[in-house]
mmCIF file of C-alpha atoms in Angstrom:
data_model
loop_
_atom_site.group_PDB
_atom_site.id
_atom_site.type_symbol
_atom_site.label_atom_id
_atom_site.label_comp_id
_atom_site.label_asym_id
_atom_site.label_seq_id
_atom_site.Cartn_x
_atom_site.Cartn_y
_atom_site.Cartn_z
ATOM 1 C CA TYR A 1082 5.566 13.886 17.474
ATOM 2 C CA ALA A 1083 2.132 12.210 17.443
ATOM 3 C CA ASN A 1084 2.267 11.713 13.667
ATOM 4 C CA GLU A 1085 5.623 9.951 13.939
ATOM 5 C CA ARG A 1086 4.302 7.675 16.682
ATOM 6 C CA CYS A 1087 1.218 6.945 14.613
ATOM 7 C CA HIS A 1088 3.424 6.027 11.651
ATOM 8 C CA VAL A 1089 5.710 3.767 13.686
ATOM 9 C CA TYR A 1090 2.784 1.902 15.241
ATOM 10 C CA TRP A 1091 1.218 1.535 11.787
ATOM 11 C CA LEU A 1092 4.459 0.046 10.419
ATOM 12 C CA ARG A 1093 4.465 -2.403 13.348
ATOM 13 C CA HIS A 1094 0.845 -3.396 12.572
ATOM 14 C CA GLU A 1095 -0.227 -2.061 15.984
ATOM 15 C CA TYR A 1096 -3.219 -0.272 14.535
ATOM 16 C CA GLU A 1097 -5.130 0.627 17.685
ATOM 17 C CA HIS A 1098 -2.045 2.401 19.093
ATOM 18 C CA ALA A 1099 -1.505 4.076 15.733
ATOM 19 C CA ILE A 1100 -5.104 5.281 15.671
ATOM 20 C CA PHE A 1101 -4.782 6.642 19.199
ATOM 21 C CA TRP A 1102 -1.689 8.693 18.302
ATOM 22 C CA GLY A 1103 -3.141 9.841 14.991
ATOM 23 C CA GLU A 1104 -6.269 11.121 16.707
ATOM 24 C CA GLU A 1105 -4.134 12.829 19.345
ATOM 25 C CA GLY A 1106 -2.141 14.457 16.578
ATOM 26 C CA LEU A 1107 -5.255 15.806 14.890
ATOM 27 C CA LYS A 1108 -6.397 17.330 18.204
ATOM 28 C CA HIS A 1109 -3.159 19.295 18.462
ATOM 29 C CA VAL A 1110 -2.673 20.413 14.871
ATOM 30 C CA SER A 1111 -4.495 23.591 14.094
ATOM 31 C CA ALA A 1112 -6.831 23.615 11.123
ATOM 32 C CA SER A 1113 -4.895 26.576 9.743
ATOM 33 C CA ASP A 1114 -1.754 24.423 9.509
ATOM 34 C CA ARG A 1115 -3.130 22.571 6.465
ATOM 35 C CA GLY A 1116 0.124 20.779 5.567
ATOM 36 C CA ASN A 1117 0.632 19.176 8.971
ATOM 37 C CA TRP A 1118 -3.089 18.468 9.386
ATOM 38 C CA LYS A 1119 -3.147 16.655 6.046
ATOM 39 C CA ALA A 1120 -0.026 14.620 6.925
ATOM 40 C CA VAL A 1121 -1.489 13.490 10.256
ATOM 41 C CA ALA A 1122 -4.878 12.723 8.674
ATOM 42 C CA HIS A 1123 -3.140 10.621 5.999
ATOM 43 C CA THR A 1124 -1.115 8.613 8.513
ATOM 44 C CA LEU A 1125 -4.210 8.096 10.656
ATOM 45 C CA ALA A 1126 -6.103 6.906 7.552
ATOM 46 C CA LEU A 1127 -3.382 4.310 6.871
ATOM 47 C CA ALA A 1128 -3.911 2.888 10.347
ATOM 48 C CA LYS A 1129 -7.692 3.029 10.105
ATOM 49 C CA ARG A 1130 -7.682 1.316 6.715
ATOM 50 C CA ASP A 1131 -5.503 -1.537 7.910
ATOM 51 C CA ALA A 1132 -7.523 -1.853 11.121
ATOM 52 C CA GLY A 1133 -10.656 -2.417 9.028
ATOM 53 C CA HIS A 1134 -12.183 1.071 9.154
ATOM 54 C CA ILE A 1135 -12.103 1.258 5.371
ATOM 55 C CA GLY A 1136 -14.886 3.793 4.826
ATOM 56 C CA GLU A 1137 -13.263 6.373 7.094
ATOM 57 C CA ALA A 1138 -9.885 5.855 5.443
ATOM 58 C CA LEU A 1139 -11.287 5.976 1.916
ATOM 59 C CA ALA A 1140 -12.821 9.398 2.568
ATOM 60 C CA VAL A 1141 -9.359 10.744 3.433
ATOM 61 C CA PHE A 1142 -7.546 8.969 0.597
ATOM 62 C CA LEU A 1143 -9.975 10.272 -2.033
ATOM 63 C CA ASP A 1144 -8.576 13.712 -1.160
ATOM 64 C CA GLY A 1145 -11.514 15.662 -2.579
ATOM 65 C CA ASN A 1146 -12.091 13.319 -5.527
ATOM 66 C CA THR A 1147 -15.096 11.059 -6.010
ATOM 67 C CA LEU A 1148 -14.698 7.304 -6.320
ATOM 68 C CA PRO A 1149 -16.263 7.288 -9.815
ATOM 69 C CA SER A 1150 -13.789 9.949 -10.991
ATOM 70 C CA VAL A 1151 -10.874 7.940 -9.589
ATOM 71 C CA LEU A 1152 -12.108 4.780 -11.309
ATOM 72 C CA ALA A 1153 -12.509 6.739 -14.556
ATOM 73 C CA GLY A 1154 -8.893 7.871 -14.252
ATOM 74 C CA GLU A 1155 -9.956 11.499 -13.935
ATOM 75 C CA LEU A 1156 -8.743 13.093 -10.728
ATOM 76 C CA THR A 1157 -10.004 16.582 -10.012
ATOM 77 C CA GLU A 1158 -7.662 17.034 -7.042
ATOM 78 C CA LYS A 1159 -4.154 15.931 -7.981
ATOM 79 C CA SER A 1160 -1.923 16.729 -5.012
ATOM 80 C CA GLU A 1161 -0.293 13.258 -5.081
ATOM 81 C CA PRO A 1162 -2.031 11.195 -7.746
ATOM 82 C CA GLY A 1163 0.161 8.100 -7.377
ATOM 83 C CA VAL A 1164 -0.520 7.994 -3.648
ATOM 84 C CA ILE A 1165 -4.243 8.636 -4.154
ATOM 85 C CA TYR A 1166 -4.597 5.771 -6.623
ATOM 86 C CA GLY A 1167 -2.543 3.400 -4.486
ATOM 87 C CA ASN A 1168 -4.417 3.978 -1.244
ATOM 88 C CA VAL A 1169 -7.859 4.080 -2.855
ATOM 89 C CA GLY A 1170 -6.943 0.830 -4.590
ATOM 90 C CA ARG A 1171 -5.930 -0.717 -1.287
ATOM 91 C CA CYS A 1172 -9.284 0.200 0.247
ATOM 92 C CA LEU A 1173 -11.071 -1.361 -2.716
ATOM 93 C CA PHE A 1174 -8.957 -4.517 -2.487
ATOM 94 C CA LEU A 1175 -9.777 -4.860 1.204
ATOM 95 C CA GLN A 1176 -13.457 -4.636 0.192
ATOM 96 C CA ASN A 1177 -12.806 -7.495 -2.280
ATOM 97 C CA GLU A 1178 -13.208 -5.237 -5.333
ATOM 98 C CA VAL A 1179 -10.129 -6.751 -6.961
ATOM 99 C CA ASP A 1180 -10.564 -5.503 -10.548
ATOM 100 C CA ASP A 1181 -11.114 -1.882 -9.471
ATOM 101 C CA ALA A 1182 -8.228 -2.191 -7.035
ATOM 102 C CA LEU A 1183 -5.952 -3.526 -9.770
ATOM 103 C CA PHE A 1184 -6.894 -0.597 -12.030
ATOM 104 C CA CYS A 1185 -5.925 1.824 -9.245
ATOM 105 C CA TYR A 1186 -2.701 -0.036 -8.444
ATOM 106 C CA VAL A 1187 -1.547 -0.022 -12.056
ATOM 107 C CA LYS A 1188 -2.389 3.678 -12.387
ATOM 108 C CA SER A 1189 -0.465 4.351 -9.173
ATOM 109 C CA ALA A 1190 2.526 2.347 -10.391
ATOM 110 C CA GLU A 1191 2.597 4.263 -13.671
ATOM 111 C CA LEU A 1192 2.473 7.609 -11.865
ATOM 112 C CA LEU A 1193 5.087 6.619 -9.280
ATOM 113 C CA GLY A 1194 7.453 5.285 -11.929
ATOM 114 C CA VAL A 1195 7.655 1.776 -10.473
ATOM 115 C CA ALA A 1196 9.992 0.558 -13.196
ATOM 116 C CA SER A 1197 12.541 3.263 -12.336
ATOM 117 C CA LEU A 1198 12.905 2.150 -8.692
ATOM 118 C CA SER A 1199 12.522 5.762 -7.600
ATOM 119 C CA ASN A 1200 10.323 6.569 -4.605
ATOM 120 C CA SER A 1201 11.029 2.987 -3.591
ATOM 121 C CA HIS A 1202 8.829 2.576 -0.532
ATOM 122 C CA ASN A 1203 5.661 3.683 -2.367
ATOM 123 C CA CYS A 1204 6.742 1.702 -5.432
ATOM 124 C CA GLY A 1205 7.272 -1.300 -3.167
ATOM 125 C CA TYR A 1206 3.728 -1.027 -1.864
ATOM 126 C CA ALA A 1207 2.365 -0.657 -5.413
ATOM 127 C CA SER A 1208 4.279 -3.725 -6.591
ATOM 128 C CA THR A 1209 3.244 -5.796 -3.562
ATOM 129 C CA TRP A 1210 -0.391 -4.831 -3.948
ATOM 130 C CA ILE A 1211 -0.375 -5.567 -7.684
ATOM 131 C CA GLY A 1212 1.122 -8.952 -6.791
ATOM 132 C CA GLU A 1213 -1.635 -9.608 -4.250
ATOM 133 C CA ALA A 1214 -4.367 -8.687 -6.738
ATOM 134 C CA LEU A 1215 -2.837 -10.849 -9.461
ATOM 135 C CA GLU A 1216 -2.468 -13.728 -7.003
ATOM 136 C CA LYS A 1217 -6.133 -13.399 -6.035
ATOM 137 C CA LYS A 1218 -7.032 -13.532 -9.742
ATOM 138 C CA GLY A 1219 -4.927 -16.704 -10.169
ATOM 139 C CA ASP A 1220 -2.157 -15.089 -12.243
ATOM 140 C CA TYR A 1221 0.653 -16.602 -10.184
ATOM 141 C CA LEU A 1222 3.519 -15.993 -12.600
ATOM 142 C CA ASN A 1223 2.938 -12.236 -12.811
ATOM 143 C CA ALA A 1224 2.175 -12.061 -9.089
ATOM 144 C CA PHE A 1225 5.538 -13.755 -8.459
ATOM 145 C CA LEU A 1226 7.315 -11.175 -10.634
ATOM 146 C CA PHE A 1227 5.657 -8.239 -8.866
ATOM 147 C CA TYR A 1228 6.500 -9.665 -5.433
ATOM 148 C CA ARG A 1229 10.129 -10.012 -6.512
ATOM 149 C CA LEU A 1230 10.113 -6.441 -7.813
ATOM 150 C CA ALA A 1231 8.675 -5.278 -4.472
ATOM 151 C CA HIS A 1232 11.436 -7.166 -2.673
ATOM 152 C CA HIS A 1233 14.080 -5.129 -4.517
ATOM 153 C CA GLN A 1234 12.188 -1.863 -4.031
ATOM 154 C CA PHE A 1235 11.813 -2.351 -0.273
ATOM 155 C CA LEU A 1236 15.296 -3.731 0.329
ATOM 156 C CA ARG A 1237 16.989 -0.378 0.945
ATOM 157 C CA PHE A 1238 14.227 1.401 2.869
ATOM 158 C CA LEU A 1239 12.105 -1.238 4.633
ATOM 159 C CA PRO A 1240 13.973 -4.559 4.910
ATOM 160 C CA PRO A 1241 11.179 -6.318 6.860
ATOM 161 C CA LEU A 1242 8.758 -5.601 3.996
ATOM 162 C CA ALA A 1243 11.379 -6.811 1.523
ATOM 163 C CA GLU A 1244 11.416 -10.135 3.370
ATOM 164 C CA GLU A 1245 7.599 -10.305 3.404
ATOM 165 C CA SER A 1246 7.548 -9.781 -0.377
ATOM 166 C CA LEU A 1247 10.148 -12.490 -0.878
ATOM 167 C CA GLU A 1248 8.121 -14.903 1.266
ATOM 168 C CA LYS A 1249 4.987 -14.118 -0.761
ATOM 169 C CA SER A 1250 6.821 -14.914 -3.998
ATOM 170 C CA ASP A 1251 8.270 -18.129 -2.564
ATOM 171 C CA ASN A 1252 4.800 -19.230 -1.363
ATOM 172 C CA LEU A 1253 3.500 -19.019 -4.924
ATOM 173 C CA VAL A 1254 5.851 -21.747 -6.149
ATOM 174 C CA SER A 1255 3.573 -24.460 -4.750
ATOM 175 C CA LYS A 1256 0.541 -22.919 -6.502
ATOM 176 C CA SER A 1257 1.979 -22.872 -10.007
ATOM 177 C CA PRO A 1258 3.593 -25.676 -12.023
ATOM 178 C CA ILE A 1259 5.406 -23.083 -14.131
ATOM 179 C CA LEU A 1260 6.974 -21.512 -11.035
ATOM 180 C CA ALA A 1261 7.808 -24.943 -9.612
ATOM 181 C CA ASN A 1262 9.604 -25.803 -12.874
ATOM 182 C CA LEU A 1263 11.459 -22.489 -12.786
ATOM 183 C CA GLY A 1264 12.621 -23.372 -9.274
ATOM 184 C CA ALA A 1265 13.949 -26.696 -10.537
ATOM 185 C CA VAL A 1266 15.837 -24.883 -13.304
ATOM 186 C CA GLU A 1267 17.325 -22.421 -10.779
ATOM 187 C CA GLU A 1268 18.764 -25.312 -8.764
ATOM 188 C CA LEU A 1269 20.734 -26.637 -11.769
#
């Protein structure tokens, strides 16, 4: 119950409430129930990461791996490699380590099968985050394409995130003459 509340508050961007419920959940899950403990710890780490407690979240997301091994593409613990790379990448991006984040995002996308539209909510996050990293690097055309891909991936599972991705792609039109020209062509 606490894990579900933590997840809902995280989705609503109410991180302090999410952290409260995640911590409550960890108090009530026995250490011997490794599967549930790990699920609650992961959800709590999502909230902590997005609330700015990146170091604490990164320790959970590394899942027994070291940061250098992740950045070398050599996971020792591989329970969910696509998820590991995605969330480690997000922590790095939030620390303004854009190139390392982009490496992790691309690795995550490959492992999740982003092009296949399977596992759509995680693929949607990977595509959005790749778009954000590319935008930060000034590659507006590819960022636009990844935001549009994220829009389609989120559409079925998380419509509010689909709309956010669409808005991000639309906001890029003013930053790029190529995208502005494409918009003019679309109107014809």
